[in-house]
XYZ file of C-alpha atoms in Angstrom:
494
model
C 185.966 -43.084 338.687
C 183.181 -40.734 339.586
C 180.296 -39.487 337.646
C 182.104 -35.655 337.587
C 185.931 -35.941 338.573
C 188.306 -39.097 338.603
C 190.565 -39.525 341.335
C 193.897 -41.469 342.215
C 194.897 -41.309 346.152
C 197.825 -42.728 347.255
C 197.822 -43.688 350.918
C 200.520 -45.119 353.047
C 199.860 -47.011 356.000
C 202.065 -49.503 358.177
C 200.590 -52.683 358.765
C 199.590 -54.185 361.586
C 198.959 -50.695 363.214
C 196.455 -48.055 362.632
C 198.764 -45.239 361.555
C 197.985 -43.997 357.958
C 198.951 -40.779 355.864
C 197.793 -39.589 352.191
C 200.974 -39.856 350.082
C 199.749 -38.435 346.563
C 196.815 -37.418 344.882
C 195.818 -36.727 341.221
C 192.282 -35.650 340.203
C 190.864 -35.176 336.722
C 187.545 -33.518 335.690
C 186.631 -36.373 333.095
C 182.992 -35.558 333.427
C 181.978 -38.975 332.170
C 178.437 -38.342 332.914
C 177.917 -35.424 330.605
C 175.640 -36.001 327.765
C 174.302 -39.499 329.265
C 170.756 -38.180 328.433
C 167.894 -40.472 329.098
C 169.541 -43.276 326.606
C 172.257 -43.595 329.246
C 174.803 -43.842 326.631
C 178.544 -42.509 327.359
C 179.636 -39.993 324.683
C 182.551 -40.680 322.451
C 184.565 -37.332 323.592
C 183.763 -38.216 327.190
C 185.121 -41.961 326.567
C 188.389 -40.684 324.802
C 189.015 -38.430 328.053
C 188.131 -41.163 330.432
C 190.379 -43.824 328.491
C 193.118 -40.929 328.348
C 193.058 -40.700 332.159
C 193.157 -44.231 333.231
C 196.373 -44.567 330.978
C 197.608 -41.706 333.134
C 196.625 -43.075 336.294
C 198.023 -46.722 335.291
C 201.526 -45.314 334.648
C 201.711 -43.156 337.695
C 201.151 -46.223 339.475
C 203.827 -48.214 337.430
C 206.392 -45.224 337.748
C 205.684 -44.680 341.514
C 205.938 -48.412 342.572
C 202.269 -48.636 343.776
C 201.892 -52.495 344.535
C 198.235 -52.371 345.024
C 195.640 -50.650 343.011
C 191.664 -50.644 343.786
C 189.783 -49.205 341.200
C 186.249 -48.574 341.559
C 183.166 -46.544 339.290
C 180.001 -45.404 340.535
C 177.074 -43.845 339.372
C 177.785 -42.833 335.576
C 179.355 -46.002 334.678
C 177.196 -47.984 336.648
C 173.909 -46.748 335.082
C 175.446 -46.622 331.259
C 174.312 -48.891 328.866
C 178.390 -49.020 327.567
C 179.654 -48.919 330.836
C 181.286 -52.035 330.539
C 182.428 -51.604 327.124
C 184.384 -48.630 328.720
C 185.734 -50.968 331.720
C 186.980 -53.486 329.278
C 188.653 -51.265 327.055
C 190.435 -49.472 330.101
C 191.618 -53.125 331.264
C 192.901 -53.770 327.654
C 194.452 -50.635 327.227
C 195.771 -49.944 330.745
C 195.718 -53.130 333.021
C 193.481 -51.324 335.473
C 190.714 -53.802 336.227
C 187.819 -51.366 337.899
C 184.760 -52.936 339.616
C 181.533 -51.107 339.521
C 180.191 -50.493 342.867
C 176.503 -50.799 343.747
C 174.444 -47.742 345.243
C 174.583 -49.569 348.395
C 178.096 -49.962 348.403
C 179.031 -46.289 347.589
C 176.688 -45.400 350.422
C 178.458 -47.928 352.960
C 181.781 -46.498 352.096
C 180.622 -43.163 352.576
C 179.504 -43.957 355.607
C 182.851 -45.426 356.768
C 184.428 -42.355 355.360
C 182.007 -40.236 357.558
C 182.216 -42.370 360.720
C 186.067 -42.568 360.821
C 186.566 -38.657 360.360
C 183.888 -36.743 362.228
C 182.521 -37.302 365.811
C 178.961 -38.057 364.650
C 176.983 -40.934 366.402
C 173.053 -40.463 365.468
C 172.321 -38.627 362.629
C 172.406 -38.229 358.939
C 175.028 -38.130 355.929
C 174.731 -36.926 352.531
C 176.834 -37.357 349.521
C 176.382 -35.481 346.624
C 178.459 -36.968 343.393
C 178.028 -36.379 339.719
C 175.551 -38.854 338.865
C 173.767 -39.683 342.209
C 173.392 -38.871 345.894
C 173.801 -40.939 348.977
C 171.169 -40.139 351.584
C 172.410 -42.020 354.839
C 170.894 -42.372 358.371
C 173.311 -43.408 361.398
C 172.339 -44.644 364.889
C 174.986 -45.444 367.226
C 177.815 -44.841 364.580
C 176.266 -47.662 362.309
C 174.911 -47.478 359.108
C 171.020 -47.459 359.886
C 169.212 -46.753 356.353
C 170.696 -45.726 352.995
C 169.739 -44.944 349.513
C 171.157 -43.798 346.598
C 168.975 -41.470 344.199
C 169.718 -40.215 340.952
C 169.965 -36.631 342.022
C 173.781 -35.707 341.221
C 174.988 -32.291 340.437
C 175.887 -33.064 336.933
C 172.686 -34.715 336.336
C 170.092 -32.153 337.865
C 172.113 -29.556 336.101
C 171.797 -31.015 332.949
C 167.767 -31.490 333.187
C 166.766 -28.363 334.977
C 169.461 -25.771 334.489
C 170.883 -26.256 330.560
C 171.191 -22.849 329.817
C 173.932 -20.044 330.709
C 172.035 -18.220 333.106
C 169.283 -19.899 335.565
C 165.945 -18.968 335.902
C 164.138 -18.710 338.962
C 161.324 -21.153 337.524
C 164.125 -23.670 336.367
C 165.616 -23.481 340.138
C 161.505 -24.142 341.764
C 161.675 -26.889 339.338
C 164.988 -28.585 340.497
C 164.249 -27.780 344.018
C 160.838 -29.211 343.972
C 161.880 -32.646 341.960
C 164.347 -33.053 344.743
C 162.082 -32.519 347.199
C 159.498 -35.007 345.776
C 162.219 -37.797 345.745
C 163.326 -37.125 349.100
C 159.918 -37.269 350.452
C 159.527 -40.604 349.319
C 162.337 -42.224 351.877
C 160.159 -41.667 354.751
C 163.329 -41.401 357.221
C 164.663 -38.285 356.183
C 163.276 -35.644 358.325
C 163.895 -34.663 362.192
C 166.832 -32.158 361.710
C 169.830 -32.850 364.241
C 173.078 -33.664 362.890
C 174.350 -34.164 359.378
C 177.680 -34.771 357.875
C 178.243 -34.119 354.057
C 180.970 -35.506 351.724
C 181.821 -35.226 348.047
C 183.588 -32.686 345.925
C 180.122 -30.524 345.314
C 179.792 -29.835 349.315
C 183.565 -29.449 349.776
C 183.587 -26.983 347.024
C 180.795 -25.243 348.688
C 182.012 -25.102 351.854
C 185.693 -23.986 350.768
C 183.610 -20.840 349.139
C 181.682 -19.851 352.155
C 184.975 -20.151 354.118
C 186.355 -17.503 351.436
C 183.933 -15.127 352.643
C 185.377 -15.646 356.128
C 188.516 -13.894 358.065
C 190.474 -17.273 358.735
C 193.541 -18.840 357.819
C 193.560 -20.971 354.817
C 192.730 -24.351 356.094
C 190.776 -27.192 354.674
C 187.206 -27.646 355.440
C 187.400 -30.597 357.456
C 184.648 -29.925 360.450
C 183.472 -26.923 358.704
C 179.734 -25.993 359.618
C 178.136 -24.604 356.157
C 175.117 -22.757 357.503
C 172.095 -23.224 355.488
C 172.085 -19.204 355.426
C 175.478 -19.060 354.146
C 174.502 -21.629 351.364
C 171.324 -19.611 350.381
C 174.163 -16.553 350.101
C 176.137 -18.842 347.532
C 173.356 -20.176 345.733
C 172.033 -16.251 345.064
C 175.284 -15.153 344.161
C 175.575 -18.053 341.643
C 172.317 -17.666 340.352
C 173.458 -13.696 339.631
C 175.891 -15.125 337.252
C 176.115 -16.984 333.720
C 177.661 -19.908 334.023
C 180.646 -18.952 332.130
C 181.353 -16.389 335.084
C 180.297 -18.890 338.338
C 184.293 -19.920 338.460
C 185.164 -16.605 339.209
C 183.486 -16.733 342.671
C 186.089 -17.352 345.158
C 186.599 -21.052 346.390
C 184.471 -22.138 343.426
C 186.460 -24.742 340.995
C 186.434 -23.285 337.234
C 185.855 -27.285 336.209
C 182.773 -27.483 338.471
C 181.484 -24.002 337.777
C 178.840 -25.064 335.406
C 176.984 -27.813 338.062
C 177.742 -26.249 341.339
C 174.401 -24.117 341.122
C 172.616 -27.446 340.385
C 174.469 -29.168 343.404
C 173.999 -26.281 345.716
C 170.105 -26.445 344.952
C 169.879 -29.937 346.032
C 171.850 -29.837 349.062
C 169.796 -26.953 350.054
C 166.453 -28.781 349.345
C 168.177 -31.884 351.484
C 168.698 -29.572 354.084
C 165.308 -28.090 353.887
C 163.557 -31.426 353.406
C 165.328 -32.730 356.502
C 165.039 -29.752 358.852
C 169.111 -29.152 358.881
C 170.113 -25.814 359.734
C 173.863 -26.577 358.903
C 175.818 -29.368 357.820
C 179.192 -30.680 359.033
C 181.892 -31.000 355.921
C 184.439 -33.601 356.136
C 187.257 -34.212 353.906
C 187.140 -37.570 353.320
C 185.263 -39.547 350.993
C 184.497 -42.587 348.934
C 188.093 -43.221 348.533
C 188.994 -42.861 351.968
C 185.976 -45.142 353.093
C 187.606 -47.922 350.758
C 191.002 -47.671 352.160
C 189.281 -47.108 355.849
C 188.262 -50.795 355.324
C 191.721 -52.011 353.935
C 193.218 -50.556 357.685
C 190.729 -51.342 359.921
C 188.675 -54.196 358.712
C 185.205 -54.652 356.872
C 183.063 -52.398 358.930
C 185.200 -51.205 361.664
C 185.915 -48.016 363.158
C 188.077 -45.851 364.837
C 187.644 -45.953 368.641
C 187.864 -42.123 369.128
C 188.213 -40.294 365.747
C 189.861 -37.145 367.909
C 192.171 -38.983 369.966
C 193.247 -41.238 367.127
C 193.940 -38.428 364.799
C 196.168 -36.566 367.474
C 198.035 -39.535 367.696
C 198.343 -40.414 364.110
C 199.574 -36.458 363.364
C 202.059 -37.233 366.041
C 203.332 -40.414 365.208
C 203.947 -39.145 361.307
C 206.392 -36.484 362.916
C 207.458 -38.176 366.344
C 210.132 -36.235 367.664
C 210.354 -37.636 371.399
C 207.445 -39.199 372.345
C 208.090 -39.912 375.997
C 208.810 -35.627 376.202
C 205.373 -35.102 374.596
C 203.465 -37.590 377.079
C 205.344 -35.832 379.976
C 204.922 -32.396 379.241
C 200.881 -33.467 379.081
C 201.056 -34.945 382.370
C 202.743 -31.803 383.977
C 199.979 -29.562 381.950
C 197.088 -31.721 382.997
C 198.424 -31.290 386.782
C 198.934 -27.363 386.381
C 195.676 -27.191 384.574
C 193.353 -29.379 386.974
C 195.136 -27.894 389.753
C 194.284 -24.186 389.093
C 190.883 -25.490 388.352
C 190.732 -27.113 392.028
C 191.850 -23.753 393.754
C 189.250 -21.797 391.610
C 191.664 -19.749 389.761
C 189.792 -20.641 386.269
C 186.556 -21.900 384.830
C 187.547 -23.806 381.677
C 186.825 -27.599 381.373
C 186.913 -30.737 379.670
C 187.114 -29.206 375.859
C 189.896 -26.930 376.928
C 191.794 -29.693 378.943
C 191.187 -31.933 375.137
C 192.527 -28.947 373.382
C 195.538 -28.566 375.600
C 196.179 -32.299 375.366
C 196.282 -32.385 371.593
C 198.585 -29.443 371.701
C 200.932 -31.150 374.339
C 201.256 -34.326 371.753
C 201.541 -32.071 368.893
C 203.986 -28.979 370.440
C 207.290 -30.543 368.935
C 206.384 -31.973 365.618
C 207.924 -28.890 364.029
C 211.176 -30.612 364.931
C 210.835 -32.611 361.606
C 211.255 -29.270 359.904
C 213.844 -27.570 361.813
C 214.691 -27.097 365.548
C 214.994 -23.416 365.134
C 211.528 -22.011 365.216
C 210.150 -25.331 365.636
C 207.036 -23.863 367.455
C 206.154 -21.980 364.441
C 206.881 -25.012 362.440
C 204.514 -27.112 364.885
C 202.001 -24.234 364.375
C 202.104 -24.634 360.445
C 202.187 -28.661 360.253
C 198.912 -28.751 362.515
C 196.716 -26.402 360.717
C 198.186 -27.731 357.276
C 198.004 -31.896 358.232
C 194.443 -31.198 359.830
C 192.943 -33.415 362.590
C 189.644 -35.215 361.614
C 187.045 -34.823 364.162
C 188.054 -31.350 365.339
C 186.516 -28.247 363.794
C 188.613 -25.320 362.097
C 188.060 -23.198 365.584
C 189.314 -26.106 367.574
C 192.322 -26.606 364.838
C 193.505 -23.334 364.968
C 193.719 -23.032 368.664
C 195.311 -26.380 369.187
C 198.276 -24.997 366.454
C 198.274 -21.854 368.438
C 198.845 -23.302 371.864
C 201.594 -25.204 370.328
C 202.976 -22.339 368.608
C 203.365 -20.309 372.052
C 204.654 -23.366 374.025
C 208.079 -21.853 373.871
C 207.568 -18.118 373.538
C 206.108 -15.358 372.065
C 202.914 -13.399 373.005
C 199.860 -15.137 372.536
C 197.469 -13.653 370.044
C 194.017 -15.411 369.248
C 193.452 -12.948 366.319
C 194.010 -15.922 363.704
C 190.731 -17.399 364.800
C 189.053 -14.170 362.936
C 185.352 -15.089 362.280
C 185.592 -18.271 364.220
C 186.371 -16.535 367.137
C 184.261 -17.530 370.493
C 183.685 -14.825 373.584
C 186.959 -15.249 375.690
C 189.059 -16.863 373.354
C 191.932 -14.143 373.953
C 192.108 -15.343 377.667
C 191.586 -19.016 376.923
C 194.728 -19.329 374.481
C 196.858 -16.996 377.012
C 195.905 -19.540 380.042
C 196.396 -22.620 377.924
C 199.785 -21.147 376.410
C 200.928 -20.335 379.798
C 200.246 -23.908 381.324
C 201.806 -25.650 378.338
C 204.836 -23.615 378.504
C 205.329 -23.915 382.050
C 204.992 -27.341 381.728
C 207.793 -27.628 378.909
C 210.305 -25.889 380.876
C 209.306 -28.193 383.712
C 210.529 -31.063 381.570
C 213.118 -28.814 379.810
C 216.055 -31.356 381.013
C 213.793 -34.322 379.097
C 214.379 -36.863 381.759
C 211.281 -36.503 384.023
C 213.351 -35.045 386.949
C 210.089 -33.364 387.644
C 207.630 -35.964 388.306
C 204.063 -33.938 389.269
C 203.148 -30.555 389.850
C 200.810 -29.464 392.840
C 198.875 -26.176 393.239
C 197.669 -23.992 395.672
C 196.653 -20.352 395.870
C 198.077 -18.491 398.889
C 196.566 -14.823 398.907
C 197.190 -12.776 396.017
C 199.691 -15.584 394.726
C 199.936 -19.045 393.036
C 202.625 -21.730 394.240
C 203.547 -24.748 391.930
C 205.294 -27.423 393.966
C 207.321 -29.644 392.123
C 207.410 -33.403 392.758
C 210.822 -34.695 391.908
C 212.728 -37.866 390.923
C 215.407 -38.270 393.778
C 217.955 -40.074 391.465
C 217.734 -37.142 389.494
C 218.741 -33.163 389.351
C 216.200 -30.914 389.143
C 217.971 -27.895 389.065
C 217.783 -26.969 385.298
C 213.763 -27.603 384.880
C 213.275 -25.841 388.091
C 215.527 -22.973 386.881
C 213.912 -22.742 383.138
C 210.372 -22.786 384.747
C 211.064 -19.645 387.024
C 212.293 -17.887 383.981
C 209.204 -18.539 382.042
C 206.373 -18.312 384.465
C 205.340 -14.879 383.498
C 202.757 -15.690 381.042
C 200.614 -17.915 383.285
C 201.053 -15.292 385.692
C 199.869 -12.380 383.650
C 196.857 -15.171 382.404
C 196.008 -15.758 386.075
C 196.458 -11.948 387.194
C 198.639 -13.274 390.049
C 201.994 -14.101 391.014
C 203.498 -17.711 390.237
C 206.079 -19.048 392.407
C 207.561 -22.574 392.169
C 209.349 -24.735 394.254
C 210.664 -27.965 394.558
């Protein structure tokens, strides 16, 4: 029950494991903090909306047979003089028993969300809510410092930007207020890596992504630069409140407070010396869930590998096959590197690993065109810990594991030099590995690589108890892509 929006999120999980998924979600812009003012009183019309939303949420849980409900209230209800009355009325009318969490608890749940959805180890975190912000400092993936501050998007917008148009003087005053508050922390400086959570930051990142030529994917792992943020601020400030929702990516129910939130973010980045902020889809709700899934204070050992394995598990087709495709892919990749035929490294090897585990998840949709379905599922399900460019590349490698001419143009503005060649080589490797496991019985146990003049020789080791005719036949028919990527003929023998 946030100061701006209330969210009901349903998670499914398998007890005793780390497998989980987001099952359902309802969001309502209750704006419970609107009009509280210095008196700290929740306004009647906001209370009515809150009661109605709570009734809807409660009925949804009953109708869908959600067995366990955890309801938490944050900044606005925490600070309101009549917050306890609202929660008591919600309990009386709906049966939902909400708990008010402290600023420290809110920061801790934010830390769990950040640490379990990104690879940050040492750095900072920022959660911008409607009523408050949570500033965090991390050391060794652990929460080292945290402070809740009354600088939320709704709160600062009502105080500093009350009119239809925002003046330069008003925005300057807002920035100065935020800068003064952050300066009092003492530890909010030094630059480095910072992760952002909360609806305001996600919405600003979504708006920045709309300006880029890339697929319509979520903001997980997106780096919102200070320059891109300032461009958004300028565009928002030029418009009256009633027109800010027309900016691509900005939600209409955030339009009146998004500029205030953007100015808070920009000032926080300036004060801390941050050039960009990494955005994650996770938030308070995930932090609460991760505590349930992993135990208090626990973290995923490796966020990237956990997210790939979790997605593969959700759409599991044939894990033994996927793992063997990876074994053969890694043998080919490493063998080509040892022979001096490519200079790709650990980063590309990890993308190839992820694509190997996910290349067949599309069979969950349909076998026909399952390579396309694998691509779609990967991009739309997302992979916490990976950035948008990496996600797209993994999806494309999975897309071309079977057939088709690899095309990296989908990367758009995220493309880096050499991505066309990078995609072609990795797709050629996984396609050949897939064919060497065509009989799905691990008849080909390993592959050795050698360069012989103008060609490349791949010698397949075989299981003597199995017939390797089919995989060798299939591999020879599908070696063209790797040959083109290498600029050499590829010979396959067993």
